[in-house]
Coordinates of C-alpha atoms and ligand atoms in Angstrom, one line a residue:
X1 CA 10.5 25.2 24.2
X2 CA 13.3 23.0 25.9
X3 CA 11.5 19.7 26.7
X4 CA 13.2 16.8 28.1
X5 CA 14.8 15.8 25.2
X6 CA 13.7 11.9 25.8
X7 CA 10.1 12.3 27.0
X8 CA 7.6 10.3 25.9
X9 CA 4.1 11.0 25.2
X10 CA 2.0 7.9 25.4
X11 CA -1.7 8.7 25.2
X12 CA -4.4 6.0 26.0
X13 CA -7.9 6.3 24.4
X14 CA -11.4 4.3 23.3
X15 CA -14.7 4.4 24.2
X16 CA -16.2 4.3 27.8
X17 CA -15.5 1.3 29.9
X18 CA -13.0 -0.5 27.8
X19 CA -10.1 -1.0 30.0
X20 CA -8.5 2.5 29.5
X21 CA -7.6 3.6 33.1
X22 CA -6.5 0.4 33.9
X23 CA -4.0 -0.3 30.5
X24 CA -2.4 3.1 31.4
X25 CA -1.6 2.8 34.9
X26 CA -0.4 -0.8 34.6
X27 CA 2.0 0.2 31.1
X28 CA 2.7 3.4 33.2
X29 CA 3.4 1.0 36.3
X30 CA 5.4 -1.5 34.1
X31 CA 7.9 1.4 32.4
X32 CA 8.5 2.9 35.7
X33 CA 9.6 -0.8 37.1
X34 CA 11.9 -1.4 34.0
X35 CA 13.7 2.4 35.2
X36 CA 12.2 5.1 33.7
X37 CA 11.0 8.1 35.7
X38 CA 7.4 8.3 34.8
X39 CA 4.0 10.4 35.6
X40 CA 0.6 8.8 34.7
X41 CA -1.9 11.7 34.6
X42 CA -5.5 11.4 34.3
X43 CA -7.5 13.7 32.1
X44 CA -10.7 12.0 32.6
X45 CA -13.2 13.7 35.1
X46 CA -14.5 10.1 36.0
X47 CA -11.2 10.1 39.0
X48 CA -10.9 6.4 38.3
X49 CA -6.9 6.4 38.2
X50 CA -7.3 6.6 41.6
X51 CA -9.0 3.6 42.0
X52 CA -7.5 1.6 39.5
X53 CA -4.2 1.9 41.3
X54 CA -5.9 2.0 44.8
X55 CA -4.5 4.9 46.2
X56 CA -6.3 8.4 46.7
X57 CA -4.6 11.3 44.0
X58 CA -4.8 14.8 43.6
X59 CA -3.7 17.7 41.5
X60 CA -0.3 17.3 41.9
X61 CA 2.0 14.1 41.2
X62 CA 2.7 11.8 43.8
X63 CA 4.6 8.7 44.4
X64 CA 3.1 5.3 44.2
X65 CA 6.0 3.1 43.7
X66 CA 9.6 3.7 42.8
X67 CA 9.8 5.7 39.7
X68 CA 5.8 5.6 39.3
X69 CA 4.2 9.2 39.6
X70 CA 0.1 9.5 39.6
X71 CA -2.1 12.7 39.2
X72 CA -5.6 14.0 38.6
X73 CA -6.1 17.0 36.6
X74 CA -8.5 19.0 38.4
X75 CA -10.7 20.7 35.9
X76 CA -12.9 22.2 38.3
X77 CA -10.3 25.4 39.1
X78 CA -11.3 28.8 39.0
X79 CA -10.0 28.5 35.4
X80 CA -13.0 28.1 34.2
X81 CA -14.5 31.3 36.0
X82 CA -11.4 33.5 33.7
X83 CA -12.3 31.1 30.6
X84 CA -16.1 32.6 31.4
X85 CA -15.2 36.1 31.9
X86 CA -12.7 35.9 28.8
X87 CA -15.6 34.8 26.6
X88 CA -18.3 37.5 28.6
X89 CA -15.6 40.0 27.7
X90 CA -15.1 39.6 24.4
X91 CA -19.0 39.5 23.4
X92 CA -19.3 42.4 24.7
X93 CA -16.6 44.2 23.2
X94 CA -17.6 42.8 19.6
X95 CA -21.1 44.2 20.2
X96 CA -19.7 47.4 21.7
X97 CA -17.6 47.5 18.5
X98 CA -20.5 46.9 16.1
X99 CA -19.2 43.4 14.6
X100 CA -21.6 41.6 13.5
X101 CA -23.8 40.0 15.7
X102 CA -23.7 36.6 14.1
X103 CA -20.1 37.0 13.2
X104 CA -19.4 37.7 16.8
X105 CA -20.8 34.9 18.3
X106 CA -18.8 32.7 16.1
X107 CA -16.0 34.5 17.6
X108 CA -16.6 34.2 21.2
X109 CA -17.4 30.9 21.3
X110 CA -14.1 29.2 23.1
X111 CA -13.5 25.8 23.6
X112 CA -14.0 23.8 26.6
X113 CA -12.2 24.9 29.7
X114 CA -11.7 21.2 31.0
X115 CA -9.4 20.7 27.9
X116 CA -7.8 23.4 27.6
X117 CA -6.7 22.7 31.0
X118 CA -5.7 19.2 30.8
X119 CA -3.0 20.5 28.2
X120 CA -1.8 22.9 29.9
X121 CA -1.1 20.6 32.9
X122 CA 0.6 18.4 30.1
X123 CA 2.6 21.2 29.1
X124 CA 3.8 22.0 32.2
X125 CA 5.0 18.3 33.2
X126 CA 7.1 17.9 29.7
X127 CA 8.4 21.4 30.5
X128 CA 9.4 20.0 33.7
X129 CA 12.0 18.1 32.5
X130 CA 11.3 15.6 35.5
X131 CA 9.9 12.5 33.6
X132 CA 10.7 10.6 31.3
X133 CA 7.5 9.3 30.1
X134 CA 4.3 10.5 30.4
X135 CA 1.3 8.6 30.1
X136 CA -2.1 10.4 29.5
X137 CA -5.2 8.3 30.6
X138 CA -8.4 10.3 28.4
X139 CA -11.6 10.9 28.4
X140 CA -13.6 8.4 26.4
X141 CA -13.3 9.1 22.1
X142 CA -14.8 12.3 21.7
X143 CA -13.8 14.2 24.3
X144 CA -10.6 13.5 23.8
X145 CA -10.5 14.0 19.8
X146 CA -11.8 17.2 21.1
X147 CA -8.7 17.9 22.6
X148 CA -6.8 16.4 20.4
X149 CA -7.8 18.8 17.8
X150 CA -7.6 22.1 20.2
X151 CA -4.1 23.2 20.1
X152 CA -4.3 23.5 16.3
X153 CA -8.0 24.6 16.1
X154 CA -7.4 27.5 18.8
X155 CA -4.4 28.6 16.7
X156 CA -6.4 29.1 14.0
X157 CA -9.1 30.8 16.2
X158 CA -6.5 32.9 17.6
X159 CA -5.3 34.1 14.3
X160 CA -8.5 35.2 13.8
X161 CA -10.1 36.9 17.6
X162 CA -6.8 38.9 17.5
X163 CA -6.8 41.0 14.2
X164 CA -10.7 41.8 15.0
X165 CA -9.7 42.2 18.7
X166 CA -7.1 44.5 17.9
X167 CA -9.5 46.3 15.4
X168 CA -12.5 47.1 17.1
X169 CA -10.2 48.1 20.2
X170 CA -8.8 50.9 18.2
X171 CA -12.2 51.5 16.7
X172 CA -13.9 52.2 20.4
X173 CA -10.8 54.2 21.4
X174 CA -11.0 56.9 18.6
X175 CA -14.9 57.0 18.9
X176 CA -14.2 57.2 22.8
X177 CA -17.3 55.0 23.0
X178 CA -15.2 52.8 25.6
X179 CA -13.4 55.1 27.9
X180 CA -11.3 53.9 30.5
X181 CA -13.2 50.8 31.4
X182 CA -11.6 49.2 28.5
X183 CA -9.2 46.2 29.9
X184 CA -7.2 46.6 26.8
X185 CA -3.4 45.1 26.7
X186 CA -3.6 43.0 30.0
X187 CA -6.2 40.9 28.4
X188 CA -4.8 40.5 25.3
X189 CA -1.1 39.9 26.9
X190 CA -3.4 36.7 28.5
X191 CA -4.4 35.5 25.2
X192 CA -1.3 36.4 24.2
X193 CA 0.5 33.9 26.5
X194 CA -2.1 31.1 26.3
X195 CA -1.9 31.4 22.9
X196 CA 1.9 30.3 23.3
X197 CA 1.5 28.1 25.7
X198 CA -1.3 25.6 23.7
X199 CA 1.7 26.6 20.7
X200 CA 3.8 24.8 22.7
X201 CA 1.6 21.6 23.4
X202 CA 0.8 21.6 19.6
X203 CA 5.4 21.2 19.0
X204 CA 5.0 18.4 21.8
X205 CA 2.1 16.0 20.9
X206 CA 2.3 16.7 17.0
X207 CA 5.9 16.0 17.4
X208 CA 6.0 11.7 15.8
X209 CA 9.2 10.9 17.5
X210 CA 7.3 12.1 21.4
X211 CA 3.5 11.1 20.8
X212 CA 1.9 8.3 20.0
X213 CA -1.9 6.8 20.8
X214 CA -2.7 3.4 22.2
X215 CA -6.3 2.5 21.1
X216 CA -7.7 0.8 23.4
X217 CA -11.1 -1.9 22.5
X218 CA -12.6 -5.1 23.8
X219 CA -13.6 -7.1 20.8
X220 CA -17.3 -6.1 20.1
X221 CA -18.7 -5.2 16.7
X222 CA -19.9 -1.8 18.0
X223 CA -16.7 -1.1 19.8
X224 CA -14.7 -2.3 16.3
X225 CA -16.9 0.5 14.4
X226 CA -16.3 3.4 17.4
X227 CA -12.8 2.6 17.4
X228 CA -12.3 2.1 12.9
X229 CA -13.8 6.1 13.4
X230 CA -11.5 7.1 16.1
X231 CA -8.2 6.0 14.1
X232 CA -9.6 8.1 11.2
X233 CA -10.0 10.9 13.3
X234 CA -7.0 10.7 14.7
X235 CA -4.5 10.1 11.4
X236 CA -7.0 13.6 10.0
X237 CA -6.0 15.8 13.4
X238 CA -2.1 14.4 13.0
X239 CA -1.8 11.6 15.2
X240 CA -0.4 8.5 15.4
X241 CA -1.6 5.3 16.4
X242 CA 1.6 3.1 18.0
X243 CA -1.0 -0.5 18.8
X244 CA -4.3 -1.6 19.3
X245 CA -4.6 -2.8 22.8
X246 CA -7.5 -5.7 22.6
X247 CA -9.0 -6.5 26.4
X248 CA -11.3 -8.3 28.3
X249 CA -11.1 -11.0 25.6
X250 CA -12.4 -14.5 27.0
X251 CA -10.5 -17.7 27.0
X252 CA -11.7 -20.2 24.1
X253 CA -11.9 -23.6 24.6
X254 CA -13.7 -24.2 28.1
X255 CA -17.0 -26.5 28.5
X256 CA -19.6 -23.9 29.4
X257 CA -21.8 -22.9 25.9
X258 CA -22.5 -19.7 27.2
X259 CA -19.1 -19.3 27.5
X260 CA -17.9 -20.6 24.5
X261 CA -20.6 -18.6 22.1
X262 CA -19.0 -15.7 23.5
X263 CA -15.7 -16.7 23.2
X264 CA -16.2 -17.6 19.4
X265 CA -18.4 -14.3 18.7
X266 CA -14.6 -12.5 20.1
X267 CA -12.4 -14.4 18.1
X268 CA -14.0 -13.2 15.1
X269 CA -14.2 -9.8 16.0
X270 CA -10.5 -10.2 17.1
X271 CA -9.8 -11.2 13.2
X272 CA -11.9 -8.2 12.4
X273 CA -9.7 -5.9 14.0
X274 CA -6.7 -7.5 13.0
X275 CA -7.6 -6.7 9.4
X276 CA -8.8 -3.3 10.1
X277 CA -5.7 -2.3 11.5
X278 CA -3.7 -3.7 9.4
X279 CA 0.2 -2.8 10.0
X280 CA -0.3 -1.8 13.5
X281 CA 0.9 -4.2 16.3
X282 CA -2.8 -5.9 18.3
X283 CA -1.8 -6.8 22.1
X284 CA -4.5 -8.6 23.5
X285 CA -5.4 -8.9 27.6
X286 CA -7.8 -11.7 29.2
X287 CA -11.0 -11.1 30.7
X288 CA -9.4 -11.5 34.9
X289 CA -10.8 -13.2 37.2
X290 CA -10.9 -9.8 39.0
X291 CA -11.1 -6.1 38.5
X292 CA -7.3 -5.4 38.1
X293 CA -7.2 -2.9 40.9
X294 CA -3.7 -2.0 42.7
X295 CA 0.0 -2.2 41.8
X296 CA 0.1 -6.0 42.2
X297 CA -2.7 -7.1 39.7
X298 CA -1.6 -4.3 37.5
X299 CA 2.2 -5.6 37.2
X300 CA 0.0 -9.0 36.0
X301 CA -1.3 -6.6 33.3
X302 CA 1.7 -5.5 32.0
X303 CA 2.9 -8.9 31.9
X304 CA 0.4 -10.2 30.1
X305 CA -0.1 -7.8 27.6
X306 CA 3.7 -6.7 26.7
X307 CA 5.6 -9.7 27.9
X308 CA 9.3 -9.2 27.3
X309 CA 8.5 -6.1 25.3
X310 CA 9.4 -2.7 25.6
X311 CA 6.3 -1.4 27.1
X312 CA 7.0 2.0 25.6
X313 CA 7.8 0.7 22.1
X314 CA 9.1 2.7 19.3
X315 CA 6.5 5.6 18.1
X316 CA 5.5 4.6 14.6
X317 CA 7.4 5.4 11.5
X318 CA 6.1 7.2 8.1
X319 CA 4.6 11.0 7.8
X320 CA 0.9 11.3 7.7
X321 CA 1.1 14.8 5.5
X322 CA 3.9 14.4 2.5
X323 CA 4.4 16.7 -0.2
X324 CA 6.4 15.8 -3.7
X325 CA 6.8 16.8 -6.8
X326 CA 4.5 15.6 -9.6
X327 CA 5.1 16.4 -13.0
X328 CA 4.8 20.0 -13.7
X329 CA 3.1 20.3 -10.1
X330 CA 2.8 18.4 -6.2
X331 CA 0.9 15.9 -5.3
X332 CA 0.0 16.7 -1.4
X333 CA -1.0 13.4 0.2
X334 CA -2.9 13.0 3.6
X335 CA -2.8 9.7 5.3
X336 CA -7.0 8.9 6.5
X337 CA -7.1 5.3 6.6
X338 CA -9.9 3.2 7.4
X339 CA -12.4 6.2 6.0
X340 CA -15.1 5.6 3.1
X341 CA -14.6 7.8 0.4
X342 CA -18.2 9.7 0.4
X343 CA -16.6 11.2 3.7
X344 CA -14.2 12.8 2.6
X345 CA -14.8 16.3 1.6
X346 CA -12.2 19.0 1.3
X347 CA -12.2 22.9 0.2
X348 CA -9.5 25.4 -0.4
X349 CA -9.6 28.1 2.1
X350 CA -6.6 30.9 1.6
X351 CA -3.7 29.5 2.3
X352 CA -5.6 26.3 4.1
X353 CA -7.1 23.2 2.6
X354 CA -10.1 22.6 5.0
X355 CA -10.5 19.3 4.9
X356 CA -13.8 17.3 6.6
X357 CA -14.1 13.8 8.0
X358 CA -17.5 12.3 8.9
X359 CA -18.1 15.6 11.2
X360 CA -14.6 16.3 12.6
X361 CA -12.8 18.9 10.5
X362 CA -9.0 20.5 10.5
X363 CA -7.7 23.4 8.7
X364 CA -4.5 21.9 7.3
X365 CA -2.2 25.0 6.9
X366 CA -1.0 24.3 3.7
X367 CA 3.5 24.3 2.7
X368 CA 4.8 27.3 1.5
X369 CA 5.2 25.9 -1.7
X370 CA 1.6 24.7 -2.4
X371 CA 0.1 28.3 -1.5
X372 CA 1.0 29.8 -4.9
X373 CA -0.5 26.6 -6.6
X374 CA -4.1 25.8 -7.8
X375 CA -5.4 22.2 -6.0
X376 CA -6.1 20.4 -9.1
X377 CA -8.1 16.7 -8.6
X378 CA -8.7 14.8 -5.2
X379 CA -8.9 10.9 -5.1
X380 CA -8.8 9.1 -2.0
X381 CA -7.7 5.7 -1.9
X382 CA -6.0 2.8 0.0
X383 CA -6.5 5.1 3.0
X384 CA -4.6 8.2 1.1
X385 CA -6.0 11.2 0.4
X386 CA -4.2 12.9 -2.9
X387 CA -4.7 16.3 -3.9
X388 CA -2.8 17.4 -7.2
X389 CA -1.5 21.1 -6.9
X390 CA -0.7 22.7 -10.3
X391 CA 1.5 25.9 -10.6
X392 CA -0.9 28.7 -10.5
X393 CA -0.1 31.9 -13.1
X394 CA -1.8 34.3 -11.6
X395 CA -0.6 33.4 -7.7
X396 CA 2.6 32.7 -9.5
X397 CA 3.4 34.9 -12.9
X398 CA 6.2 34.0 -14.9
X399 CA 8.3 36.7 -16.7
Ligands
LIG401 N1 -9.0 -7.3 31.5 C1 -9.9 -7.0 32.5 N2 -10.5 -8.0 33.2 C2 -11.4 -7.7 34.2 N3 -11.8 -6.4 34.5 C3 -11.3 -5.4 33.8 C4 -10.3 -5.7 32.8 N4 -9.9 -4.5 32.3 C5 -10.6 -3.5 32.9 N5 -11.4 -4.1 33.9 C6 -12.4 -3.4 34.7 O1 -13.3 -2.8 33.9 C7 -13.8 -1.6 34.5 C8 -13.5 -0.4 33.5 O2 -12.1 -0.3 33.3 P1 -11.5 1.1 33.2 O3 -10.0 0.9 33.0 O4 -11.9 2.0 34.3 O5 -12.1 1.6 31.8 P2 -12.1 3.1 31.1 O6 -11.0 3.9 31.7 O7 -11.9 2.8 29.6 O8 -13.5 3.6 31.4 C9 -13.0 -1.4 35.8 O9 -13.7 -1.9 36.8 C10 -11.8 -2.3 35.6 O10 -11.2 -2.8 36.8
LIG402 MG1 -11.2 5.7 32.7

């Protein structure tokens, strides 16, 4: 689909309370001042972009300084009602169909309305072609790994809903067991489209040269672990961290012990996360005198943590899924860093490897070229996982 060709996707996430909101609307606040046309939406049912840049914000984008465009997507439509009915609908057309009962609740289970919504509403703004940039304030970590995830895992589901869909459909018309109250192609031309549409949001966020995450901490050894996790997860679901963004970190060096003890303990978390995240640029951001609410205390944000940087930055370089040849076979490499090796689990599935990540899981659709092969050995280290691929006779018979 024709996006902008120069939009940027920045997407800000961490665990609760860290400074999220307020790192997005003041590097959203600081692009816009240095020229570039840019919407900071908020995915976050908490409303707080509102406060953090002190003025109210609804559904659709609106003008808080020149260039600077704020909204709140509202979860709470009557989305959620069709997302209901959908899932009502198709239950009952599996049991009307005589799928199996287990099988069909594994089928009808969608995802959460509130996300597939929120990337929709992303969709629609890169479709725009009105912004340059767009900067996504999420949900705390899991929420937004869940949505993270969705494009790619309701493709798969998709793949799947339809063929049964489409066969118990013809099933119940030749038994004549559904009649006419059976909402046959309008439904599925819904499915049809959403299916397109999340399509879509897949090309844009999974897209290296348009996305990239800004993990977002304060330096706290249960923070440091949350956020080690959520750069696994993310480099597993495809994405790209561009920095760590380090905040509320004290000032060393002042006469109070208190103080002081906690200004040490952050120093050496600080180190800590330095070495964790090795290769990818820390920013750090004082703990302010003040809640950093409104454009003004924002713009002293911006200039603290990016200085005479480019706020935007360049997305990060280097593929996180590479393919190449390896003696006789291919050597498929996945980049997981910061993940312990009893983990990592991973199972051929079709034309899929499925692999699993301390709970999180994604069906990597595997290159034409691998399908026809055998997956040989696995080792994961240094933060790759390597799975050898060996020509496979019988997928692949020679004359
Ligand atoms: N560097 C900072 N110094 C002082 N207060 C901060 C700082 N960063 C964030 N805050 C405050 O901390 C609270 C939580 O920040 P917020 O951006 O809403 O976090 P999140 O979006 O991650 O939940 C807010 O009251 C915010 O004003
Ligand atoms: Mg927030």
């Amino acid at each position: 689909m024709p996006y902008a060709s120069a939009v940027r996707v920045l997407l800000f996430t961490g665990k609760g309370g860290v400074g999220k909101t307020t790192l997005a609307a003041a590097t959203a606040a600081e692009v816009a001042r240095r020229g570039g046309k840019t919407l900071v939406l908020s995915c976050d049912p908490a409303h707080s972009l509102a406060d953090a840049l002190a003025v109210p914000l609804g559904a659709e984008p609106v003008e808080v300084a020149p260039g600077l465009f704020a909204m709140q997507v509202d979860t709470q439509r009557r989305f959620e009602l069709r997302w209901a009915e959908l899932q009502r609908y198709l239950a009952d057309l599996f049991a009307r169909g005589g799928i199996d009962p287990l099988q069909a609740e594994e089928l009808t289970v969608l995802p959460g309305a509130d996300e597939v919504l929120a990337l929709l509403e992303l969709r629609d703004q890169a479709a725009s072609g009105r912004w340059d940039t767009l900067v996504v304030d999420c949900a705390p970590t899991a929420e937004t790994l869940r949505l993270l995830a969705l494009p790619e895992a309701l493709s798969w589901y998709m793949e799947r809903v339809f063929p049964t869909h489409r066969r118990v459909l013809r099933g119940l018309r030749l038994t004549r067991l559904g009649g006419p109250a059976l909402p046959g192609d309008r439904v599925l031309d819904a499915i049809g489209a959403l299916h397109e549409e999340l399509a879509d949001v897949r090309g844009l966020l999974a897209e290296p040269a348009t996305t990239s995450v800004r993990l977002v901490l304060t330096p706290e050894s249960v923070v440091l672990a949350e956020s080690r996790r959520t750069l696994t997860s993310l480099a597993l679901y495809g994405y790209r961290v561009d920095s760590v963004l380090a905040n509320r970190v004290f000032p060393t060096g002042g006469d109070d012990p208190w103080l002081a003890s906690w200004a040490r303990a952050q120093q050496a978390q600080l180190a800590e996360v330095r070495a964790s995240f090795d290769g990818i640029p820390v920013r750090t951001l004082r703990y302010r005198p003040a809640e950093p609410v409104g454009l003004p205390a924002l713009a002293e944000v911006a200039a603290e943590l990016y200085g005479p940087d480019d706020p935007l930055g360049p997305p990060p370089a280097g593929e996180l899924v590479t393919v190449q040849a390896d003696g006789d076979g291919y050597l498929l490499q996945v980049a997981l860093p910061l993940a312990s090796r009893d983990d990592v689990a991973l199972a051929r599935s079709g034309d899929e490897l499925v692999l699993t990540v301390g709970g999180h899981r994604r069906m990597l659709s595997l290159p034409s070229v691998l399908r026809r092969c055998r997956a040989g050995g696995a080792r994961y280290t240094d933060g790759r996982l390597a799975v050898r691929f060996a020509p496979d006779p019988e997928r692949w018979p020679t004359p």
